[in-house]
Short mmCIF file of C-alpha atoms and ligand atoms in Angstrom, two decimals:
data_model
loop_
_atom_site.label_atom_id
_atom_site.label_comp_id
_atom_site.label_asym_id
_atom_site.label_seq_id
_atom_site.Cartn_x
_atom_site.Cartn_y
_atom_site.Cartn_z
CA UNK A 1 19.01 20.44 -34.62
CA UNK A 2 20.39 17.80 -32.17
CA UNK A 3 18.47 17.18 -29.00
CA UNK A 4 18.89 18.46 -25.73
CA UNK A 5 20.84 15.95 -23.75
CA UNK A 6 19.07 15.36 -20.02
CA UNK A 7 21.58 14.57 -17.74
CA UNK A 8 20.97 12.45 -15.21
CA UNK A 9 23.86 12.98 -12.91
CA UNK A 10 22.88 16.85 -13.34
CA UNK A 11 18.80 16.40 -12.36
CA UNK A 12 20.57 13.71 -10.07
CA UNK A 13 22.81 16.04 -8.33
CA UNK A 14 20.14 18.98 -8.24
CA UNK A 15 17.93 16.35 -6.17
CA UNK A 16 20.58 15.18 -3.60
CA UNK A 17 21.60 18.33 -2.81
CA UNK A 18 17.55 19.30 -1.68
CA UNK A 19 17.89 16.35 0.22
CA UNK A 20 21.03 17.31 1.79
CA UNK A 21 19.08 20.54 3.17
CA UNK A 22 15.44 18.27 3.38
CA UNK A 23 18.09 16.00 5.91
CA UNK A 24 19.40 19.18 8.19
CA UNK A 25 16.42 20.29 8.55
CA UNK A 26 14.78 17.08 10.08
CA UNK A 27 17.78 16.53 12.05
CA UNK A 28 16.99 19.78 13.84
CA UNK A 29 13.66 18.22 14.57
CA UNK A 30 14.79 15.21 15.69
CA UNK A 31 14.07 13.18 12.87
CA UNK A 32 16.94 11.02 11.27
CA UNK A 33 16.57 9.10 8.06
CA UNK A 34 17.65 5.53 8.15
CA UNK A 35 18.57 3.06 5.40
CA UNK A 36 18.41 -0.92 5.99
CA UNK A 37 19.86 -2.94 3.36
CA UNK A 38 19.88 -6.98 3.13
CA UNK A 39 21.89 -8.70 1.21
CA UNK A 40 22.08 -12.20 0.62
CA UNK A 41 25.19 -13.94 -1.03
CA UNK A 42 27.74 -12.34 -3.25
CA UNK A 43 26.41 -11.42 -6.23
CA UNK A 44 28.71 -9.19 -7.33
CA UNK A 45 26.25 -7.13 -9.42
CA UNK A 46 24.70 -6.74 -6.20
CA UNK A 47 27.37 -5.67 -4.07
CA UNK A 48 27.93 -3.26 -6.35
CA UNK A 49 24.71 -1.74 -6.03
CA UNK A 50 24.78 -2.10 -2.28
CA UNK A 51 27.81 0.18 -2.30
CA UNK A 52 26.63 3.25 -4.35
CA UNK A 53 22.95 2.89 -2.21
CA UNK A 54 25.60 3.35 0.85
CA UNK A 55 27.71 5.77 -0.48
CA UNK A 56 24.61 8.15 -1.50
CA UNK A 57 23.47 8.01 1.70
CA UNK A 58 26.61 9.30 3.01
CA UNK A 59 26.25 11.70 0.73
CA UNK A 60 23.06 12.90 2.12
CA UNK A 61 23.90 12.47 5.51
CA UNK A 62 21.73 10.00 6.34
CA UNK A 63 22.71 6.31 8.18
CA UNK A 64 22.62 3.53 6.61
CA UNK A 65 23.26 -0.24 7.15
CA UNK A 66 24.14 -3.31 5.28
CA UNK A 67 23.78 -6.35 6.71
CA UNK A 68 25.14 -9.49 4.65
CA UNK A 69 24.15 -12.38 4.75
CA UNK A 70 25.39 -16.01 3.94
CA UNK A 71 24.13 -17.38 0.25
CA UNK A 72 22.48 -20.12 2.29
CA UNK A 73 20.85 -18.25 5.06
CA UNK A 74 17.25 -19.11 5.09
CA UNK A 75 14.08 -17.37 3.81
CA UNK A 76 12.86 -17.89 7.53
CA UNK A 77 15.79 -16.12 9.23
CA UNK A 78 15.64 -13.46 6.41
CA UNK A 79 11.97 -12.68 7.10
CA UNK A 80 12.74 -12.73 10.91
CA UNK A 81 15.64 -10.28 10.10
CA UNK A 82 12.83 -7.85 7.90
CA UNK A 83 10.53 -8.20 11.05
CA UNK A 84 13.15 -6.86 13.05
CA UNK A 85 13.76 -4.19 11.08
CA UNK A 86 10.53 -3.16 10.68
CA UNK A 87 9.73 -2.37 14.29
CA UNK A 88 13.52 -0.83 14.57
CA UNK A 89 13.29 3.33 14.67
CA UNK A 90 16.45 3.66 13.33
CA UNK A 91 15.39 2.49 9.89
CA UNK A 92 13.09 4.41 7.90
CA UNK A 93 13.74 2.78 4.68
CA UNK A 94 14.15 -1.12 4.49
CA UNK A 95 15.07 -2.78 1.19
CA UNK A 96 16.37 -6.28 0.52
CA UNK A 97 18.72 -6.44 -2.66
CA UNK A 98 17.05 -9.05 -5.37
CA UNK A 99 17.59 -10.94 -7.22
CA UNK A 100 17.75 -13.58 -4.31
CA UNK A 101 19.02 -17.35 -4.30
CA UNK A 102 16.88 -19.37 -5.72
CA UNK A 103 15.81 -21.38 -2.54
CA UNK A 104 14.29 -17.50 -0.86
CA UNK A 105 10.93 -16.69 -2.10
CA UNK A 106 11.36 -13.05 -3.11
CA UNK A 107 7.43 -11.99 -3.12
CA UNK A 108 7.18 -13.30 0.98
CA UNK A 109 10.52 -11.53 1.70
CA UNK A 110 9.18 -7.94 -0.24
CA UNK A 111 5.61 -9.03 1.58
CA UNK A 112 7.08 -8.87 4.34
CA UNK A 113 8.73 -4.96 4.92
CA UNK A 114 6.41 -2.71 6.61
CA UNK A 115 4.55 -0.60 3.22
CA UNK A 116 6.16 2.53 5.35
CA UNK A 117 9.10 1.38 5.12
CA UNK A 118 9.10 0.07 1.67
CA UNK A 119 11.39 2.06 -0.12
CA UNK A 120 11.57 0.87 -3.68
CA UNK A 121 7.98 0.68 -3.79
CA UNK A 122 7.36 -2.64 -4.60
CA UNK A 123 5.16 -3.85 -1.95
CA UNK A 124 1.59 -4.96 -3.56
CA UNK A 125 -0.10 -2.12 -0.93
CA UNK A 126 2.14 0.34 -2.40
CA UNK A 127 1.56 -0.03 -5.64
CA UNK A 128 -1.87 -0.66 -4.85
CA UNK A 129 -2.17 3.08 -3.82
CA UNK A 130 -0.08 4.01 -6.78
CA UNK A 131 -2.56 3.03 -9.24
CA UNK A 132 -5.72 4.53 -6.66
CA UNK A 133 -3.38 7.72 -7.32
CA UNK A 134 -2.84 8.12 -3.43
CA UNK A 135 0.38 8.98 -1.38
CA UNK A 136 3.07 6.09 -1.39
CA UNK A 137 6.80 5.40 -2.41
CA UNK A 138 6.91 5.56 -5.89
CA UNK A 139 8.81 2.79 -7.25
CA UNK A 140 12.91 4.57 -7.97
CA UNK A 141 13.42 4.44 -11.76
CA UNK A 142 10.22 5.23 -13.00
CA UNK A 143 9.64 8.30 -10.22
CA UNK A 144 13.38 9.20 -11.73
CA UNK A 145 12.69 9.08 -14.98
CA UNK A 146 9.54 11.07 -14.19
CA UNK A 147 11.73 13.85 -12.82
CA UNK A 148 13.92 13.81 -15.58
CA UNK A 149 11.21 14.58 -17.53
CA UNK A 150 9.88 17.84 -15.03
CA UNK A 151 13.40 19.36 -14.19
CA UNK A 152 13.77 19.80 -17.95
CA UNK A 153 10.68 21.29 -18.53
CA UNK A 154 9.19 18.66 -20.14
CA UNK A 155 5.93 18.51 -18.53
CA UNK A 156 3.99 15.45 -19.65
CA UNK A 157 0.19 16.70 -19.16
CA UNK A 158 -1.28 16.62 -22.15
CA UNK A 159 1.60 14.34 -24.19
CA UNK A 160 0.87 11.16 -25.77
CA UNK A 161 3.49 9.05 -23.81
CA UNK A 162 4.60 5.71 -25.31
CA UNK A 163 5.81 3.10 -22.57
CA UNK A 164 7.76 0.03 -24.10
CA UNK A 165 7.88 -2.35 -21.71
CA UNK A 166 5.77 -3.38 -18.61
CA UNK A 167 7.22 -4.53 -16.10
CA UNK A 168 6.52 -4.55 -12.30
CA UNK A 169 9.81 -2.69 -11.39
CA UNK A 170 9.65 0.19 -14.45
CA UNK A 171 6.79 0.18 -17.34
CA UNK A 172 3.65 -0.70 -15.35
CA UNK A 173 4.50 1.65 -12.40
CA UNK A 174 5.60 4.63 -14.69
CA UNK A 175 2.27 4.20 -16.65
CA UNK A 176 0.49 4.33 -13.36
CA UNK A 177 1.79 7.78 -12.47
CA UNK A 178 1.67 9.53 -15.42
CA UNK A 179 -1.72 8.42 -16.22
CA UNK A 180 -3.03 10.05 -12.76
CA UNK A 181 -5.10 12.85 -12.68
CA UNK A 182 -1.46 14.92 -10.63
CA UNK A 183 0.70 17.25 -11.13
CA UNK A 184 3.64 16.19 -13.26
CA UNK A 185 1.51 13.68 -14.57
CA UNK A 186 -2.16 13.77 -16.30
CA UNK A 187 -0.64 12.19 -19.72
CA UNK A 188 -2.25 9.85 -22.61
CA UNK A 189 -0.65 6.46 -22.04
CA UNK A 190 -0.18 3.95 -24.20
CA UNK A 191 1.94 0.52 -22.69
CA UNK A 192 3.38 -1.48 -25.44
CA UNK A 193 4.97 -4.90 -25.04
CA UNK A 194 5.77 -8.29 -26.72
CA UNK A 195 2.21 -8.69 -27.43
CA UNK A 196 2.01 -5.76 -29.87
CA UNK A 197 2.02 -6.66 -33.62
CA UNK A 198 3.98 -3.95 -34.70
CA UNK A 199 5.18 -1.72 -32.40
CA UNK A 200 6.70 1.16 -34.81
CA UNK A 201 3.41 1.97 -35.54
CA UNK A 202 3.38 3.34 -31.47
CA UNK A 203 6.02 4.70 -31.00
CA UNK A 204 5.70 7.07 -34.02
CA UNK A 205 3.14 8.73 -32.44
CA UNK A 206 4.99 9.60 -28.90
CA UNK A 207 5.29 12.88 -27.72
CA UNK A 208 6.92 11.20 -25.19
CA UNK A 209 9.00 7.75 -26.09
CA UNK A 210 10.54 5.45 -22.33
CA UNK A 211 12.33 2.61 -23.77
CA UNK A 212 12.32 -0.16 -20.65
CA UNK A 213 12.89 -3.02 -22.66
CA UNK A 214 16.20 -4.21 -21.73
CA UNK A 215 16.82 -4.94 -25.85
CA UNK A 216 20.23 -2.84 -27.26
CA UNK A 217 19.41 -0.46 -29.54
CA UNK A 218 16.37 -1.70 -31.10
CA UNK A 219 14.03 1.99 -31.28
CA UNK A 220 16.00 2.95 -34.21
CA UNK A 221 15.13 6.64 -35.95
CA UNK A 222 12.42 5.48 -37.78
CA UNK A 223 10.61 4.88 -35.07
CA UNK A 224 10.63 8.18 -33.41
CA UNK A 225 8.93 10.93 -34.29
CA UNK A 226 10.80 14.59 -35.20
CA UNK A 227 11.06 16.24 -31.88
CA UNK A 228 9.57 13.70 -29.41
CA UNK A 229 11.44 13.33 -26.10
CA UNK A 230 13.41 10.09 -25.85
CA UNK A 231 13.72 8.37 -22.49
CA UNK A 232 15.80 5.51 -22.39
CA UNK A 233 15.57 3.45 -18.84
CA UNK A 234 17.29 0.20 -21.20
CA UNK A 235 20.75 -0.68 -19.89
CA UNK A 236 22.33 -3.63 -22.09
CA UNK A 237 26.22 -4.72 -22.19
CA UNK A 238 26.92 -5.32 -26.09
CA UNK A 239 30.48 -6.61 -26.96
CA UNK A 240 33.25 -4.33 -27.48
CA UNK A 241 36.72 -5.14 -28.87
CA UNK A 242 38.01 -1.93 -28.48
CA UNK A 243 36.93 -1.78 -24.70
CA UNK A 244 39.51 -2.88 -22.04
CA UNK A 245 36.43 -5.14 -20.58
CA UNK A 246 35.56 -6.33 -23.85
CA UNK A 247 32.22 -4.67 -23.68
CA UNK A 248 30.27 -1.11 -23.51
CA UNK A 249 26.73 -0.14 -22.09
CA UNK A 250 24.26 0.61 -24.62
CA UNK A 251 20.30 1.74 -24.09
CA UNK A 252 17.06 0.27 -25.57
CA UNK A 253 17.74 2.86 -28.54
CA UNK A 254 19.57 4.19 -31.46
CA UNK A 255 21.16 7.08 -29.54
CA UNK A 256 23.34 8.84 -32.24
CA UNK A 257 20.44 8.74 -35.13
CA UNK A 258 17.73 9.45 -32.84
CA UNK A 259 19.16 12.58 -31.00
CA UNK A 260 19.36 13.89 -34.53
CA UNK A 261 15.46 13.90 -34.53
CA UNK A 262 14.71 14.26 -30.66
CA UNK A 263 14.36 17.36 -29.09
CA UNK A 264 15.22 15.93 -25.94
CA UNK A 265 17.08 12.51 -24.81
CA UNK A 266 18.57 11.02 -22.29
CA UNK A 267 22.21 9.12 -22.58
CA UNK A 268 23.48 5.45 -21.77
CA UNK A 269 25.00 5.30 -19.15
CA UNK A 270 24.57 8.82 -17.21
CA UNK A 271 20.83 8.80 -18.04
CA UNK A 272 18.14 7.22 -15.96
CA UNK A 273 20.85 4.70 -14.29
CA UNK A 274 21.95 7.78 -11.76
CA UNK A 275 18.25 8.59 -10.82
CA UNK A 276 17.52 5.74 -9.08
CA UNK A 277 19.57 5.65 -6.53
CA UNK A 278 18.71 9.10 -5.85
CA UNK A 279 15.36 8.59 -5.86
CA UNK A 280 15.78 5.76 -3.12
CA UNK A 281 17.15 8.29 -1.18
CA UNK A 282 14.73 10.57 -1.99
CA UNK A 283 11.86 7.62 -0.82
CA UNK A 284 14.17 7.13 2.52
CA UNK A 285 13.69 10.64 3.88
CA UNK A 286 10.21 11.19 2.41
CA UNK A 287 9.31 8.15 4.77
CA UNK A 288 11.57 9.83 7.75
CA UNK A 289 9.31 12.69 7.71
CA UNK A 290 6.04 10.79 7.43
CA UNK A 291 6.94 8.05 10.17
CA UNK A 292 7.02 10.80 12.39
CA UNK A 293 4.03 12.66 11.92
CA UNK A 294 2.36 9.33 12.38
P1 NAP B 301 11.94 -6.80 -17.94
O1 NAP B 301 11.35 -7.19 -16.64
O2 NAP B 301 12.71 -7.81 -18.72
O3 NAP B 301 10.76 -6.26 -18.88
C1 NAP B 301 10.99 -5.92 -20.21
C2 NAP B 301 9.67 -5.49 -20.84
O4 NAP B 301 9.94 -5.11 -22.19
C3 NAP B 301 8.62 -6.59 -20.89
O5 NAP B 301 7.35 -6.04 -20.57
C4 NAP B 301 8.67 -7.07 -22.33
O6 NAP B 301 7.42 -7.46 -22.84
C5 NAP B 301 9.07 -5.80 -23.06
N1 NAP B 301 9.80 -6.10 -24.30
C6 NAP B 301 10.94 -6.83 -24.43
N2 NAP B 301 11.30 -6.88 -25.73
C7 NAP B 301 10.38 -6.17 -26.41
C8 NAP B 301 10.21 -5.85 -27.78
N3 NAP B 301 11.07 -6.28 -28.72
N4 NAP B 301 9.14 -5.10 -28.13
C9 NAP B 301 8.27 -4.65 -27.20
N5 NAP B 301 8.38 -4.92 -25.87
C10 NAP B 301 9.43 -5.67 -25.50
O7 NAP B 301 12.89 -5.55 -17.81
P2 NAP B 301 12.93 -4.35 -16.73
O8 NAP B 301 13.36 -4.89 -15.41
O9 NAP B 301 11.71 -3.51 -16.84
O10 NAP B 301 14.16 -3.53 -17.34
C11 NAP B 301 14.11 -2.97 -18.63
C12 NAP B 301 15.45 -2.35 -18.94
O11 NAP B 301 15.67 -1.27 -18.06
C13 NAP B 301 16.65 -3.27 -18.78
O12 NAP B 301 17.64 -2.95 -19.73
C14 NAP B 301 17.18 -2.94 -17.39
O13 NAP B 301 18.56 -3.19 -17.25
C15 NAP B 301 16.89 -1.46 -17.36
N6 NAP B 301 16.73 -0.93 -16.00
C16 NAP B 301 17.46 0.17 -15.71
C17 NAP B 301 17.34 0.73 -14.47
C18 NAP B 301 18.13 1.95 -14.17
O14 NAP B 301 18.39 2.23 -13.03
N7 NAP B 301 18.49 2.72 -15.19
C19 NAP B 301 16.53 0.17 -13.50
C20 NAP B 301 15.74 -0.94 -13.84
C21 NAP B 301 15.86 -1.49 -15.11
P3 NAP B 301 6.60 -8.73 -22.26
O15 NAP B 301 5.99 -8.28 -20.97
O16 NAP B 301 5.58 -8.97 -23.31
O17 NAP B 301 7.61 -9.83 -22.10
#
């Protein structure tokens, strides 16, 4: 039977309409939610980010500001900016859009946000506690690909879940919360990587398979085990004649083979690619509230 397809702009959706509520309801405390977002240059992969982070939080109904900066603004006046911010109320989230020119050094700049206000999770205190297993903002694609797995009742206590990949930004943070001893969590882990000889011989054995390789289709069916759930985080261009760009979006796997085996799996695009910007918001408000009882 073909798997079940997990939608992400469903369990997307589902989430920013909570927060919609989660929003009224600590406006009628007199708590508002605040987004800062930097952006240096004109990357236009990064403008284009910058503008769905802005449009969710209008969604929402939360603020949010971009403030733009010049390609050759300094790392000084950017980290003078961030210090700013960081003592400014009206920001509850602060997150500076990377990559940055070459001449900014992007661990000072992340360094420097206030862990409170960090809201992709990437400050080394944050994921600090993330590993202890304590409360912080868990870094956006791997806390949405999480919930992809929970809102379709694919609880992974007790599954052998295979990570490929481990990176700061997806495999090593994902691996750090399912691992822990929580609710939506308490799974067997098992990271694999460049460094692993033969990597099939993994991923055969996941309950639970997260491509986050950022390779095109290169789980293929024989890798995957009948009925395993298939998470695929990998978003790759690969060229495309019949496409009016002259290219398509394609995962880390096989998708049309291996949803004949899965019992679950998640498309490219309209997979994990919606969840993080939801989760973002999701990290903005979360931070809202606990600012305030502080
Ligand atoms: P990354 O920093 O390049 O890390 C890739 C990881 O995959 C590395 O750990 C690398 O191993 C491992 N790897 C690469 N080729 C491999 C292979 N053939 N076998 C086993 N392991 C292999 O990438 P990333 O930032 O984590 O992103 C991964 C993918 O997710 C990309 O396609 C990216 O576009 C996508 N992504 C999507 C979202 C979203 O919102 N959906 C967000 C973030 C990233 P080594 O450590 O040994 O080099």
């Amino acid at each position: 039977m073909p798997a079940k397809v997990i939608s992400g702009k469903e369990v997307a959706g589902e989430i920013r309409d909570e927060l919609k509520k989660k929003v009224a309801e600590l406006n009628g405390k007199g708590v508002y939610p605040g987004l800062g977002v930097i952006l240096v240059g004109e990357d236009p992969a990064s403008v284009s980010y910058v503008t769905s982070k802005a449009k969710g939080c209008e969604e929402i109904g939360i603020h949010e500001e971009t403030i733009r900066l010049a390609a050759d603004t300094s790392e000084d006046e950017v980290l003078q900016l961030i210090d700013k911010m960081n003592n400014d109320k009206k920001f509850s989230g602060i997150l500076v859009q990377l990559p940055l020119p070459d001449h900014i050094d992007e661990e000072k700049v992340v360094n420097k946000i206030a862990p409170e206000k960090d809201v992709d999770g990437f400050h080394p205190v944050n994921q600090g506690l993330l590993l202890r297993g304590e409360q912080c903002p868990l870094p956006c694609t791997a806390h949405g690909a999480q919930q992809m797995l929970m809102r379709s009742g694919n609880d992974p206590a007790g599954k052998h879940v295979v990570i490929c990949g481990r990176s700061n930004i997806v495999g090593k943070p994902l691996a750090a919360m399912l691992m822990q001893k929580a609710k939506g969590a308490n799974a067997v882990v098992t990271v694999v990587h460049t460094g692993a000889k033969d990597i099939a011989y993994f991923t055969k054995q996941a309950d639970i398979l997260v491509a986050a390789m950022g390779r095109p289709q290169t789980i293929t069916a024989d890798m995957v085990k009948e009925g395993a759930i298939v998470i695929d985080v990998g978003v790759n261009r690969i060229e495309d004649a019949s496409k009016k760009k002259g290219f398509r979006l394609v995962g880390d796997v096989d998708y049309e083979p291996i949803a004949e085996k899965a019992s679950y799996i998640t498309p490219v695009p309209g997979g994990v690619g919606p969840m993080t910007v939801t989760m973002l918001l999701y990290n903005t408000v979360e931070a809202a509230e606990i600012i305030s009882q502080s």
